[in-house]
Short mmCIF file of C-alpha atoms and ligand atoms in Angstrom, two decimals:
data_model
loop_
_atom_site.label_atom_id
_atom_site.label_comp_id
_atom_site.label_asym_id
_atom_site.label_seq_id
_atom_site.Cartn_x
_atom_site.Cartn_y
_atom_site.Cartn_z
CA MET A 1 4.07 -33.92 -37.40
CA SER A 2 0.56 -34.34 -38.09
CA THR A 3 -1.40 -30.57 -38.45
CA PRO A 4 -5.11 -30.42 -39.55
CA ASN A 5 -3.81 -29.21 -43.28
CA ASN A 6 -1.99 -32.30 -43.43
CA ALA A 7 -4.97 -34.31 -42.33
CA PHE A 8 -6.88 -32.77 -45.02
CA PHE A 9 -4.57 -33.08 -47.79
CA GLU A 10 -4.19 -36.86 -46.61
CA SER A 11 -8.29 -37.33 -46.42
CA VAL A 12 -8.21 -36.14 -50.25
CA MET A 13 -5.46 -38.88 -50.93
CA ARG A 14 -7.23 -41.40 -49.19
CA ASN A 15 -10.34 -40.33 -51.05
CA PHE A 16 -8.80 -40.73 -54.30
CA ASP A 17 -7.32 -44.05 -53.44
CA LYS A 18 -10.88 -45.14 -52.71
CA ALA A 19 -12.01 -44.34 -55.95
CA ALA A 20 -9.00 -45.64 -57.82
CA PRO A 21 -9.33 -49.23 -58.22
CA HIS A 22 -13.03 -48.51 -59.87
CA THR A 23 -11.56 -46.34 -62.87
CA GLY A 24 -10.28 -49.41 -64.67
CA LEU A 25 -7.22 -46.58 -65.41
CA ASP A 26 -3.46 -47.63 -65.45
CA LYS A 27 -1.74 -47.68 -62.18
CA GLY A 28 1.30 -45.03 -63.24
CA LEU A 29 -1.65 -42.66 -65.35
CA LEU A 30 -3.38 -43.11 -61.94
CA HIS A 31 -0.07 -41.54 -60.10
CA GLN A 32 0.43 -38.78 -62.53
CA ILE A 33 -3.04 -37.57 -62.25
CA LYS A 34 -2.85 -37.84 -58.07
CA VAL A 35 0.57 -35.48 -57.72
CA CYS A 36 0.47 -32.09 -58.19
CA ASN A 37 2.39 -31.11 -61.36
CA ALA A 38 4.02 -27.69 -60.16
CA VAL A 39 4.00 -26.02 -56.52
CA TYR A 40 5.47 -22.79 -55.93
CA GLN A 41 6.28 -21.13 -52.63
CA ILE A 42 7.19 -17.35 -52.46
CA ASN A 43 8.08 -15.15 -49.41
CA PHE A 44 7.92 -11.88 -50.00
CA PRO A 45 8.47 -8.50 -48.52
CA VAL A 46 5.60 -5.89 -47.82
CA LYS A 47 5.37 -2.73 -45.79
CA MET A 48 3.18 -2.27 -42.99
CA ASP A 49 1.01 0.80 -42.23
CA ASP A 50 3.54 1.46 -39.29
CA GLY A 51 6.82 0.99 -41.56
CA ALA A 52 7.61 -2.32 -40.54
CA ILE A 53 8.66 -4.82 -43.04
CA ASN A 54 6.63 -8.31 -43.12
CA VAL A 55 7.85 -10.75 -44.85
CA ILE A 56 4.62 -12.86 -46.30
CA GLU A 57 4.38 -16.62 -46.93
CA SER A 58 2.39 -17.58 -49.82
CA TYR A 59 1.55 -20.44 -52.52
CA ARG A 60 0.46 -21.21 -55.82
CA VAL A 61 -0.40 -24.81 -56.63
CA GLN A 62 -1.11 -25.66 -59.95
CA HIS A 63 -2.40 -29.45 -59.41
CA SER A 64 -2.58 -30.77 -63.22
CA HIS A 65 -1.32 -29.65 -66.39
CA HIS A 66 -3.56 -32.09 -68.83
CA ARG A 67 -5.84 -29.24 -69.80
CA LEU A 68 -4.73 -25.61 -69.48
CA PRO A 69 -5.20 -22.87 -68.25
CA THR A 70 -5.31 -24.23 -64.38
CA LYS A 71 -7.65 -22.73 -62.76
CA GLY A 72 -8.69 -21.83 -58.55
CA GLY A 73 -9.03 -19.52 -56.03
CA ILE A 74 -6.49 -17.87 -53.77
CA ARG A 75 -7.19 -18.03 -50.11
CA TYR A 76 -6.28 -15.57 -47.50
CA ASP A 77 -6.17 -16.85 -43.83
CA ASN A 78 -3.61 -17.36 -41.55
CA ASN A 79 -3.48 -21.46 -41.27
CA VAL A 80 -2.63 -21.56 -45.12
CA ASP A 81 0.26 -23.79 -45.71
CA GLN A 82 1.56 -26.01 -48.35
CA HIS A 83 -0.63 -28.92 -47.67
CA GLU A 84 -3.56 -27.17 -47.45
CA VAL A 85 -3.21 -25.14 -51.11
CA MET A 86 -2.39 -28.86 -52.40
CA ALA A 87 -5.22 -30.40 -51.18
CA LEU A 88 -7.66 -27.15 -52.55
CA ALA A 89 -5.66 -27.62 -55.59
CA SER A 90 -6.24 -31.38 -56.30
CA LEU A 91 -10.10 -30.98 -55.65
CA MET A 92 -10.03 -28.36 -58.57
CA THR A 93 -8.68 -30.68 -60.89
CA TYR A 94 -11.57 -33.32 -60.25
CA LYS A 95 -14.00 -30.23 -59.86
CA CYS A 96 -13.41 -29.04 -63.29
CA ALA A 97 -13.74 -32.72 -64.97
CA LEU A 98 -16.79 -32.78 -63.01
CA VAL A 99 -18.53 -30.38 -64.39
CA ASP A 100 -17.22 -30.30 -67.82
CA VAL A 101 -14.83 -26.98 -67.31
CA PRO A 102 -11.72 -27.41 -69.23
CA PHE A 103 -9.31 -26.14 -67.01
CA GLY A 104 -6.88 -28.47 -64.52
CA GLY A 105 -6.86 -27.39 -61.03
CA ALA A 106 -4.95 -25.17 -59.23
CA LYS A 107 -5.29 -22.87 -55.74
CA GLY A 108 -3.43 -20.16 -54.02
CA GLY A 109 -2.87 -19.06 -50.62
CA ILE A 110 -1.29 -16.14 -48.54
CA LYS A 111 -0.91 -16.98 -45.04
CA ILE A 112 -2.67 -13.92 -43.42
CA ASN A 113 -5.09 -12.49 -41.37
CA PRO A 114 -7.08 -10.06 -43.60
CA LYS A 115 -9.23 -9.15 -40.98
CA ALA A 116 -6.23 -7.75 -39.02
CA MET A 117 -5.21 -5.71 -41.42
CA SER A 118 -6.10 -2.54 -43.29
CA GLU A 119 -7.19 -2.28 -47.13
CA GLY A 120 -3.75 -0.37 -48.23
CA GLU A 121 -1.75 -3.58 -46.81
CA LEU A 122 -4.28 -6.03 -48.21
CA GLU A 123 -3.60 -4.07 -51.57
CA ARG A 124 0.22 -4.18 -51.29
CA VAL A 125 0.02 -7.66 -50.43
CA THR A 126 -2.34 -8.91 -53.49
CA ARG A 127 -0.37 -6.20 -55.90
CA ARG A 128 3.13 -8.09 -55.27
CA TYR A 129 1.94 -11.56 -54.62
CA THR A 130 0.60 -10.90 -58.54
CA ALA A 131 3.92 -9.43 -59.56
CA GLU A 132 5.67 -12.64 -58.15
CA LEU A 133 3.47 -15.05 -60.27
CA VAL A 134 3.67 -12.99 -63.37
CA ARG A 135 7.84 -13.09 -62.60
CA LYS A 136 7.31 -16.80 -62.66
CA ASN A 137 4.71 -17.36 -65.73
CA PHE A 138 2.24 -18.44 -62.79
CA ILE A 139 -0.34 -16.23 -64.01
CA GLY A 140 -2.18 -15.63 -67.51
CA PRO A 141 -5.38 -15.82 -69.54
CA GLY A 142 -3.82 -19.08 -70.79
CA ILE A 143 -1.77 -20.31 -68.34
CA ASP A 144 -3.26 -19.98 -64.76
CA VAL A 145 -6.47 -17.99 -63.73
CA PRO A 146 -6.98 -17.26 -59.72
CA ALA A 147 -10.49 -16.70 -58.73
CA PRO A 148 -11.78 -15.86 -55.16
CA ASP A 149 -11.89 -18.20 -51.76
CA TYR A 150 -12.21 -18.18 -48.55
CA GLY A 151 -10.97 -14.50 -47.29
CA THR A 152 -11.00 -12.84 -50.89
CA SER A 153 -13.32 -11.13 -52.78
CA GLY A 154 -13.87 -9.11 -55.94
CA ARG A 155 -11.84 -6.20 -54.62
CA GLU A 156 -8.70 -8.37 -54.46
CA MET A 157 -9.46 -9.84 -57.98
CA ALA A 158 -9.60 -6.46 -59.39
CA TRP A 159 -6.47 -5.74 -58.20
CA ILE A 160 -4.55 -8.71 -59.48
CA MET A 161 -6.26 -8.10 -62.80
CA ASP A 162 -4.69 -4.45 -62.63
CA THR A 163 -1.62 -5.30 -61.77
CA TYR A 164 -1.43 -8.02 -64.34
CA GLN A 165 -2.60 -5.45 -67.07
CA THR A 166 -0.02 -3.38 -65.84
CA LEU A 167 2.94 -5.83 -66.14
CA LYS A 168 1.43 -6.96 -69.44
CA HIS A 169 0.83 -4.02 -70.85
CA GLY A 170 -0.99 -4.25 -74.04
CA GLU A 171 -1.72 -8.01 -74.19
CA ILE A 172 -5.10 -8.26 -75.38
CA ASP A 173 -6.93 -10.95 -73.48
CA ALA A 174 -5.22 -9.42 -70.21
CA VAL A 175 -8.46 -9.23 -68.51
CA ALA A 176 -8.91 -12.91 -68.71
CA CYS A 177 -5.96 -13.46 -66.50
CA VAL A 178 -8.37 -13.90 -63.14
CA THR A 179 -12.04 -14.20 -62.44
CA GLY A 180 -14.60 -13.32 -59.99
CA LYS A 181 -13.71 -9.69 -60.80
CA PRO A 182 -16.43 -7.12 -60.02
CA VAL A 183 -18.74 -6.37 -62.95
CA THR A 184 -17.80 -3.08 -63.35
CA GLN A 185 -14.08 -4.74 -63.98
CA ASN A 186 -14.84 -7.04 -66.78
CA GLY A 187 -16.43 -9.51 -64.14
CA ILE A 188 -19.73 -11.32 -65.15
CA ASN A 189 -23.39 -11.02 -63.40
CA GLY A 190 -24.18 -13.82 -61.50
CA ARG A 191 -20.34 -14.70 -60.05
CA VAL A 192 -21.26 -13.54 -56.94
CA ASP A 193 -23.94 -15.65 -55.90
CA ALA A 194 -22.73 -18.51 -58.12
CA THR A 195 -21.22 -21.30 -55.56
CA GLY A 196 -24.32 -20.89 -53.22
CA ARG A 197 -26.81 -21.26 -55.75
CA GLY A 198 -25.07 -23.78 -57.24
CA VAL A 199 -25.45 -25.31 -54.16
CA PHE A 200 -29.10 -24.93 -54.05
CA TYR A 201 -29.53 -26.03 -57.90
CA GLY A 202 -27.53 -29.39 -56.90
CA LEU A 203 -29.38 -30.15 -53.65
CA ARG A 204 -33.01 -29.52 -55.22
CA ARG A 205 -31.46 -32.13 -58.11
CA CYS A 206 -30.61 -34.39 -55.41
CA PHE A 207 -34.22 -34.36 -53.59
CA GLU A 208 -35.79 -34.88 -57.07
CA TYR A 209 -35.22 -38.40 -56.63
CA GLU A 210 -38.17 -40.15 -54.59
CA GLU A 211 -36.35 -43.30 -54.28
CA ASP A 212 -33.25 -42.03 -53.10
CA MET A 213 -34.85 -39.65 -50.43
CA LYS A 214 -37.33 -42.52 -49.53
CA LYS A 215 -33.90 -44.70 -48.57
CA ILE A 216 -32.84 -42.01 -45.97
CA GLY A 217 -36.25 -41.46 -44.46
CA LEU A 218 -37.10 -37.93 -46.41
CA THR A 219 -40.10 -37.24 -48.95
CA LYS A 220 -39.22 -36.12 -52.42
CA GLY A 221 -38.86 -32.21 -52.85
CA ILE A 222 -36.78 -29.65 -51.35
CA LYS A 223 -39.75 -27.18 -50.53
CA GLY A 224 -40.23 -27.04 -46.47
CA LYS A 225 -36.99 -29.06 -45.58
CA THR A 226 -35.15 -27.79 -42.71
CA MET A 227 -31.48 -26.41 -43.26
CA VAL A 228 -28.60 -25.43 -41.20
CA VAL A 229 -25.61 -23.51 -42.23
CA GLN A 230 -22.43 -23.29 -40.95
CA GLY A 231 -20.42 -19.77 -42.36
CA LEU A 232 -22.27 -16.92 -43.22
CA GLY A 233 -19.71 -16.00 -45.99
CA ASN A 234 -20.11 -16.01 -49.93
CA VAL A 235 -21.09 -19.26 -50.48
CA GLY A 236 -23.12 -19.96 -47.10
CA SER A 237 -24.71 -16.70 -46.79
CA TYR A 238 -25.79 -17.20 -50.71
CA THR A 239 -27.19 -20.78 -50.48
CA ALA A 240 -29.22 -19.80 -47.32
CA LEU A 241 -30.70 -17.11 -49.28
CA ILE A 242 -31.27 -19.06 -52.45
CA SER A 243 -32.36 -21.99 -50.57
CA SER A 244 -35.22 -20.20 -48.48
CA VAL A 245 -36.24 -17.51 -50.75
CA GLU A 246 -36.45 -19.38 -54.21
CA GLY A 247 -36.73 -23.08 -52.64
CA GLY A 248 -38.80 -22.79 -49.70
CA VAL A 249 -36.46 -24.33 -47.37
CA LYS A 250 -36.47 -23.54 -43.89
CA VAL A 251 -33.15 -22.43 -42.47
CA ILE A 252 -33.37 -23.08 -38.74
CA GLY A 253 -29.82 -22.98 -37.89
CA ILE A 254 -26.61 -20.99 -38.30
CA ALA A 255 -23.05 -21.40 -36.86
CA GLU A 256 -20.35 -18.69 -37.49
CA TYR A 257 -17.26 -17.50 -36.00
CA GLU A 258 -19.02 -15.42 -33.08
CA GLY A 259 -21.69 -18.36 -31.90
CA SER A 260 -24.40 -20.54 -33.21
CA ILE A 261 -28.00 -19.57 -33.61
CA TYR A 262 -31.22 -21.57 -33.62
CA ASP A 263 -35.10 -20.47 -34.58
CA PRO A 264 -37.15 -23.86 -35.35
CA ASN A 265 -39.55 -21.57 -37.11
CA GLY A 266 -37.22 -20.47 -39.42
CA ILE A 267 -34.40 -17.62 -39.65
CA ASP A 268 -34.80 -14.62 -42.05
CA ILE A 269 -31.47 -14.63 -44.05
CA GLU A 270 -31.88 -11.43 -45.64
CA LYS A 271 -32.63 -9.44 -42.23
CA LEU A 272 -29.93 -11.72 -40.53
CA LEU A 273 -27.13 -10.52 -42.91
CA GLU A 274 -28.29 -6.74 -42.37
CA PHE A 275 -28.45 -7.47 -38.42
CA ARG A 276 -24.77 -8.74 -39.07
CA ARG A 277 -23.66 -5.92 -41.28
CA SER A 278 -24.81 -3.45 -38.60
CA THR A 279 -23.81 -5.36 -35.54
CA GLY A 280 -20.91 -7.64 -36.24
CA SER A 281 -22.81 -10.48 -35.00
CA ILE A 282 -25.53 -12.98 -35.71
CA VAL A 283 -25.96 -13.70 -32.08
CA GLY A 284 -28.88 -11.75 -30.43
CA PHE A 285 -30.41 -11.84 -33.85
CA PRO A 286 -34.45 -10.95 -32.69
CA GLY A 287 -36.47 -14.52 -32.53
CA THR A 288 -33.42 -16.80 -32.35
CA THR A 289 -32.03 -18.94 -29.27
CA THR A 290 -28.13 -18.61 -28.94
CA LEU A 291 -26.43 -22.03 -28.84
CA GLU A 292 -23.63 -23.22 -26.30
CA THR A 293 -20.60 -23.11 -28.53
CA ARG A 294 -19.71 -21.95 -32.13
CA THR A 295 -20.26 -25.37 -33.30
CA SER A 296 -23.48 -26.17 -31.54
CA ALA A 297 -25.93 -25.78 -35.07
CA LEU A 298 -24.13 -28.60 -36.62
CA GLU A 299 -25.69 -30.92 -34.10
CA LEU A 300 -29.04 -29.85 -34.54
CA GLU A 301 -31.92 -32.20 -36.18
CA CYS A 302 -32.43 -30.99 -39.56
CA ASP A 303 -32.59 -32.45 -42.89
CA ILE A 304 -29.83 -30.75 -44.77
CA LEU A 305 -26.41 -29.51 -42.96
CA VAL A 306 -24.21 -27.20 -45.02
CA PRO A 307 -20.79 -26.76 -43.79
CA ALA A 308 -19.75 -23.28 -45.77
CA ALA A 309 -16.78 -22.35 -43.59
CA LEU A 310 -13.67 -24.56 -44.05
CA GLU A 311 -12.02 -28.00 -43.89
CA ASN A 312 -12.11 -30.83 -40.93
CA GLN A 313 -15.18 -29.15 -38.81
CA ILE A 314 -17.04 -32.55 -39.09
CA THR A 315 -14.63 -34.54 -37.73
CA ALA A 316 -14.54 -38.24 -36.17
CA GLU A 317 -15.30 -36.77 -32.82
CA ASN A 318 -18.68 -34.65 -33.75
CA ALA A 319 -19.37 -37.28 -36.32
CA PRO A 320 -21.35 -39.36 -34.09
CA ARG A 321 -24.01 -36.47 -32.92
CA ILE A 322 -24.80 -35.25 -36.33
CA LYS A 323 -28.52 -35.80 -37.00
CA ALA A 324 -28.87 -34.20 -40.76
CA LYS A 325 -30.16 -36.44 -43.32
CA VAL A 326 -27.83 -34.76 -46.18
CA ILE A 327 -24.79 -33.09 -45.59
CA ALA A 328 -24.12 -30.48 -48.88
CA GLU A 329 -20.20 -29.93 -48.59
CA ALA A 330 -20.39 -26.48 -50.03
CA ALA A 331 -16.98 -25.78 -48.30
CA ASN A 332 -13.81 -27.95 -49.27
CA GLY A 333 -13.17 -30.68 -47.29
CA PRO A 334 -15.72 -30.08 -44.25
CA VAL A 335 -15.67 -33.65 -43.48
CA THR A 336 -12.96 -35.83 -42.95
CA ALA A 337 -12.59 -39.06 -44.29
CA ASP A 338 -12.58 -40.63 -41.01
CA ALA A 339 -16.26 -38.73 -40.30
CA GLU A 340 -17.43 -39.57 -43.45
CA GLU A 341 -17.18 -43.35 -42.93
CA ILE A 342 -19.41 -42.90 -39.84
CA LEU A 343 -21.68 -40.83 -41.04
CA ILE A 344 -22.59 -43.21 -43.82
CA SER A 345 -22.96 -45.88 -41.27
CA LYS A 346 -25.71 -43.82 -39.63
CA GLY A 347 -27.30 -43.54 -43.26
CA ILE A 348 -26.25 -39.91 -43.98
CA LEU A 349 -26.08 -38.74 -47.09
CA VAL A 350 -23.03 -36.84 -48.06
CA ILE A 351 -22.79 -34.73 -50.86
CA PRO A 352 -19.34 -33.90 -51.96
CA ASP A 353 -17.72 -30.24 -52.11
CA MET A 354 -16.07 -31.69 -55.49
CA TYR A 355 -19.73 -31.52 -57.19
CA ILE A 356 -21.55 -29.51 -54.60
CA ASN A 357 -19.93 -26.31 -54.44
CA ALA A 358 -18.44 -26.31 -58.55
CA GLY A 359 -20.86 -23.43 -59.09
CA GLY A 360 -17.75 -21.05 -58.62
CA VAL A 361 -16.02 -22.54 -60.92
CA THR A 362 -18.66 -22.78 -63.58
CA VAL A 363 -19.50 -19.36 -63.70
CA SER A 364 -15.93 -18.18 -63.59
CA TYR A 365 -15.80 -20.49 -66.84
CA PHE A 366 -18.34 -18.40 -68.23
CA GLU A 367 -16.72 -15.39 -67.11
CA TRP A 368 -13.67 -16.00 -69.02
CA LEU A 369 -15.29 -17.05 -72.20
CA LYS A 370 -16.56 -13.39 -71.94
CA ASN A 371 -13.67 -12.11 -71.38
CA LEU A 372 -12.16 -13.87 -74.53
CA SER A 373 -14.94 -12.94 -76.63
CA HIS A 374 -14.65 -8.94 -75.29
CA HIS A 375 -18.51 -8.87 -75.39
CA ARG A 376 -21.09 -9.24 -72.61
CA PHE A 377 -23.53 -12.42 -73.41
CA GLY A 378 -27.20 -11.36 -74.46
CA ARG A 379 -26.01 -8.34 -75.82
CA MET A 380 -26.41 -9.30 -79.63
CA GLU A 381 -29.32 -11.42 -79.32
CA LYS A 382 -31.60 -10.03 -76.60
CA ARG A 383 -33.42 -7.59 -78.29
CA PHE A 384 -33.43 -9.71 -81.51
CA ASP A 385 -35.53 -12.47 -79.26
CA GLN A 386 -37.60 -9.70 -77.72
CA ASN A 387 -39.10 -9.03 -81.02
CA GLN A 388 -39.49 -12.14 -82.41
CA ASN A 389 -40.90 -13.25 -79.38
CA GLU A 390 -43.54 -10.31 -79.17
CA ARG A 391 -44.22 -10.87 -83.18
CA PHE A 392 -45.22 -14.79 -82.08
CA ALA A 393 -47.50 -13.18 -79.15
CA GLN A 394 -49.48 -11.01 -81.72
CA LEU A 395 -49.99 -13.88 -84.36
CA LEU A 396 -50.74 -16.29 -81.31
CA GLU A 397 -53.46 -12.97 -80.18
CA GLU A 398 -54.86 -12.70 -83.73
CA MET A 399 -55.38 -16.62 -84.45
CA THR A 400 -57.31 -17.40 -81.17
CA GLY A 401 -59.11 -13.65 -80.70
CA LYS A 402 -58.11 -13.70 -76.97
CA LYS A 403 -55.80 -11.53 -75.30
CA ILE A 404 -52.41 -12.41 -73.40
CA ASN A 405 -52.59 -10.64 -70.32
CA GLU A 406 -49.38 -8.30 -69.56
CA LEU A 407 -47.56 -10.88 -67.04
CA GLU A 408 -47.60 -13.30 -69.48
CA ARG A 409 -46.63 -11.42 -72.42
CA ASN A 410 -43.54 -10.20 -70.50
CA PHE A 411 -42.37 -13.78 -69.41
CA LEU A 412 -43.07 -14.60 -73.10
CA THR A 413 -41.42 -12.02 -74.77
CA GLN A 414 -38.64 -11.45 -72.82
CA GLY A 415 -35.12 -11.57 -74.27
CA ALA A 416 -32.18 -12.90 -72.25
CA ASP A 417 -30.04 -10.62 -70.19
CA GLU A 418 -26.24 -12.03 -69.51
CA VAL A 419 -27.53 -12.89 -65.72
CA ASP A 420 -30.55 -15.26 -67.22
CA LEU A 421 -28.28 -16.97 -69.48
CA VAL A 422 -25.11 -17.37 -66.54
CA ARG A 423 -27.84 -19.03 -64.16
CA SER A 424 -29.18 -21.08 -67.12
CA GLY A 425 -25.90 -22.54 -67.80
CA LEU A 426 -25.19 -22.78 -64.40
CA GLU A 427 -28.48 -24.82 -63.30
CA ASP A 428 -28.09 -26.95 -66.40
CA THR A 429 -24.27 -27.99 -65.13
CA MET A 430 -25.39 -28.91 -61.81
CA ILE A 431 -28.05 -31.13 -63.03
CA SER A 432 -26.30 -32.78 -65.69
CA SER A 433 -23.53 -33.45 -63.25
CA TYR A 434 -25.74 -34.67 -60.26
CA ASP A 435 -27.05 -37.23 -62.75
CA GLN A 436 -23.43 -38.18 -64.02
CA ILE A 437 -22.50 -38.92 -60.55
CA ARG A 438 -25.79 -40.61 -59.49
CA LYS A 439 -25.81 -42.82 -62.29
CA GLU A 440 -22.35 -44.05 -61.13
CA TRP A 441 -23.42 -44.41 -57.70
CA ILE A 442 -26.05 -45.95 -58.40
CA SER A 443 -25.46 -48.76 -60.80
CA ASN A 444 -21.44 -49.57 -59.09
CA SER A 445 -22.75 -53.21 -57.38
CA ASN A 446 -20.03 -52.19 -54.98
CA GLY A 447 -22.23 -50.00 -52.87
CA ILE A 448 -19.85 -47.04 -53.11
CA SER A 449 -20.35 -43.56 -51.67
CA MET A 450 -21.26 -40.73 -54.06
CA ARG A 451 -18.08 -38.97 -53.17
CA THR A 452 -16.36 -42.19 -54.38
CA ALA A 453 -18.53 -42.05 -57.70
CA ALA A 454 -17.98 -38.60 -57.96
CA PHE A 455 -14.21 -39.37 -58.19
CA VAL A 456 -14.91 -42.35 -60.60
CA VAL A 457 -16.65 -40.19 -62.74
CA ALA A 458 -13.94 -37.18 -62.50
CA LEU A 459 -10.73 -39.40 -62.97
CA LYS A 460 -12.68 -41.27 -65.89
CA LYS A 461 -12.95 -38.06 -67.70
CA ILE A 462 -8.95 -36.80 -66.78
CA GLY A 463 -8.02 -40.50 -67.88
CA SER A 464 -9.99 -40.15 -71.42
CA ASP A 465 -8.02 -36.95 -72.24
CA TYR A 466 -4.60 -38.55 -71.20
CA ALA A 467 -5.45 -41.40 -73.53
CA THR A 468 -6.30 -38.95 -76.22
CA LEU A 469 -3.19 -36.18 -75.86
CA GLY A 470 -0.72 -39.25 -74.73
CA ILE A 471 2.05 -38.30 -72.39
CA PHE A 472 4.52 -35.61 -73.52
CA PRO A 473 7.18 -36.34 -75.34
P1 NAD B 501 -15.95 -16.19 -46.79
O1 NAD B 501 -14.16 -16.02 -46.52
O2 NAD B 501 -16.63 -15.44 -47.92
O3 NAD B 501 -16.55 -16.97 -45.53
C1 NAD B 501 -16.17 -18.01 -44.90
C2 NAD B 501 -17.32 -17.56 -43.50
O4 NAD B 501 -17.23 -18.76 -42.56
C3 NAD B 501 -16.98 -16.64 -42.75
O5 NAD B 501 -18.04 -15.93 -42.37
C4 NAD B 501 -16.35 -16.45 -41.61
O6 NAD B 501 -16.32 -15.90 -40.60
C5 NAD B 501 -16.91 -18.23 -41.03
N1 NAD B 501 -16.37 -19.12 -40.42
C6 NAD B 501 -14.67 -19.24 -40.38
N2 NAD B 501 -14.35 -20.14 -39.37
C7 NAD B 501 -15.70 -20.43 -38.99
C8 NAD B 501 -16.03 -21.45 -37.53
N3 NAD B 501 -15.16 -22.41 -37.09
N4 NAD B 501 -17.24 -21.77 -37.70
C9 NAD B 501 -18.31 -20.86 -38.18
N5 NAD B 501 -18.14 -19.89 -39.18
C10 NAD B 501 -16.93 -19.88 -39.48
O7 NAD B 501 -15.46 -17.67 -47.95
P2 NAD B 501 -15.99 -18.44 -48.47
O8 NAD B 501 -15.54 -17.79 -49.80
O9 NAD B 501 -17.52 -18.47 -48.53
O10 NAD B 501 -15.57 -19.73 -48.55
C11 NAD B 501 -16.05 -20.61 -47.76
C12 NAD B 501 -15.44 -22.48 -48.03
O11 NAD B 501 -16.54 -22.29 -49.55
C13 NAD B 501 -14.07 -22.60 -48.54
O12 NAD B 501 -13.96 -24.12 -47.77
C14 NAD B 501 -14.15 -22.19 -49.83
O13 NAD B 501 -12.76 -22.73 -49.76
C15 NAD B 501 -15.32 -22.78 -50.26
N6 NAD B 501 -15.56 -22.70 -51.64
C16 NAD B 501 -15.64 -21.31 -52.24
C17 NAD B 501 -16.03 -20.67 -53.39
C18 NAD B 501 -15.97 -19.01 -53.66
O14 NAD B 501 -16.37 -19.28 -54.63
N7 NAD B 501 -16.01 -18.60 -52.90
C19 NAD B 501 -16.09 -21.78 -54.53
C20 NAD B 501 -16.05 -22.76 -53.87
C21 NAD B 501 -15.89 -23.54 -52.73
#
């Protein structure tokens, strides 16, 4: 039976197959890279608030053990099934390779509707799931490190860390068993907005190439471009916020579960988020027009469309009506393989998920490094740098006889905080990874898509890992 999740999994496999012939890798090795190395399904009981016992279906898939630990988020959603988690775990492997995060890919999923459960119920589900992972050795700082995904956040990650620490009492690196934790619970500054910020950095880089922009009828530079975002959750809200506030992008449309809205003059995202927090909906936000359906905003005329909700949102059915010039796949798998062919034939540039949403795993990697080093980035050098820079500023004043104004002095002398270092590492990662993909995309004489180019770059890196390591035993 074909289900939407099967279709998502098949899309990922199809995209892999398109790239494989361009890698020069051995057929058997490609097969090994393609398959999921370990799939674990757990059905466990949880006592609900009303005393009922519910059996919860859940998964953890480790797609590739070529590098350890494996890494990938945990999704809480009613549509979770094995195929969806396998597809997402596969994407994690290619994503990590692309952005040089030295992990294999993994993903977890629990088939629940978190919105219909109390906090206590969610805590019991999360802790029991973690205990089951510990039991089978499917979690640990050097084994498999989960993170947030759709339907989960720092709260769930803190429960996972606490459960793991309780069961693994005395393990010195225990807090590195999960990332995306709240900053007060061994998390890292800059993780919460990392995926959305990464989407912005990636888009900004893409728009810096004048010749690429010309080909799709756009001018160079992201400032002033129009954007539509689907899904105002973690990824979508930070993409919209950072793109508009830091990048000067005009966000003209938002699609959410409850409906979609439009304002050609640009929507104030900060105010919209506040409005949604207080009313529970984006619909009715002052100054905006409510569109016909939840998906109508996807079909608006705009420069950049950012699907940041779930997979299978742009399909062969609605692809012909999409009018964006660039699609940034902030969600995993929002454009199906069939839809992508239609979009490309219309001259639309699709920036693939495995690259554009890799900011989350990049900063998760920084968090893992912080946890293993047991100290905050910047703690040792911030004051030293500041004092040294201050001395340089004084010398400059003495030598030139001119006074540096306070604003410039602060800029020149500041030492880096953790968040500054995290953002600089993220920015550098998104820029250099884009350039690697683009090089493959532009130089490949077969006219491949940017997604195929991204796959080729990732597969070549994984292939070279295998070439160095060999196959055990
Ligand atoms: P989230 O739960 O924080 O937000 C998802 C949002 O999408 C919610 O506001 C929800 O109401 C909305 N939504 C759901 N169905 C919708 C529909 N049909 N139309 C419009 N809106 C809809 O989830 P998230 O963490 O932001 O993840 C979103 C996507 O990004 C997922 O595909 C996830 O795998 C991917 N992703 C997330 C991260 C991360 O760090 N959280 C990293 C990489 C990729």
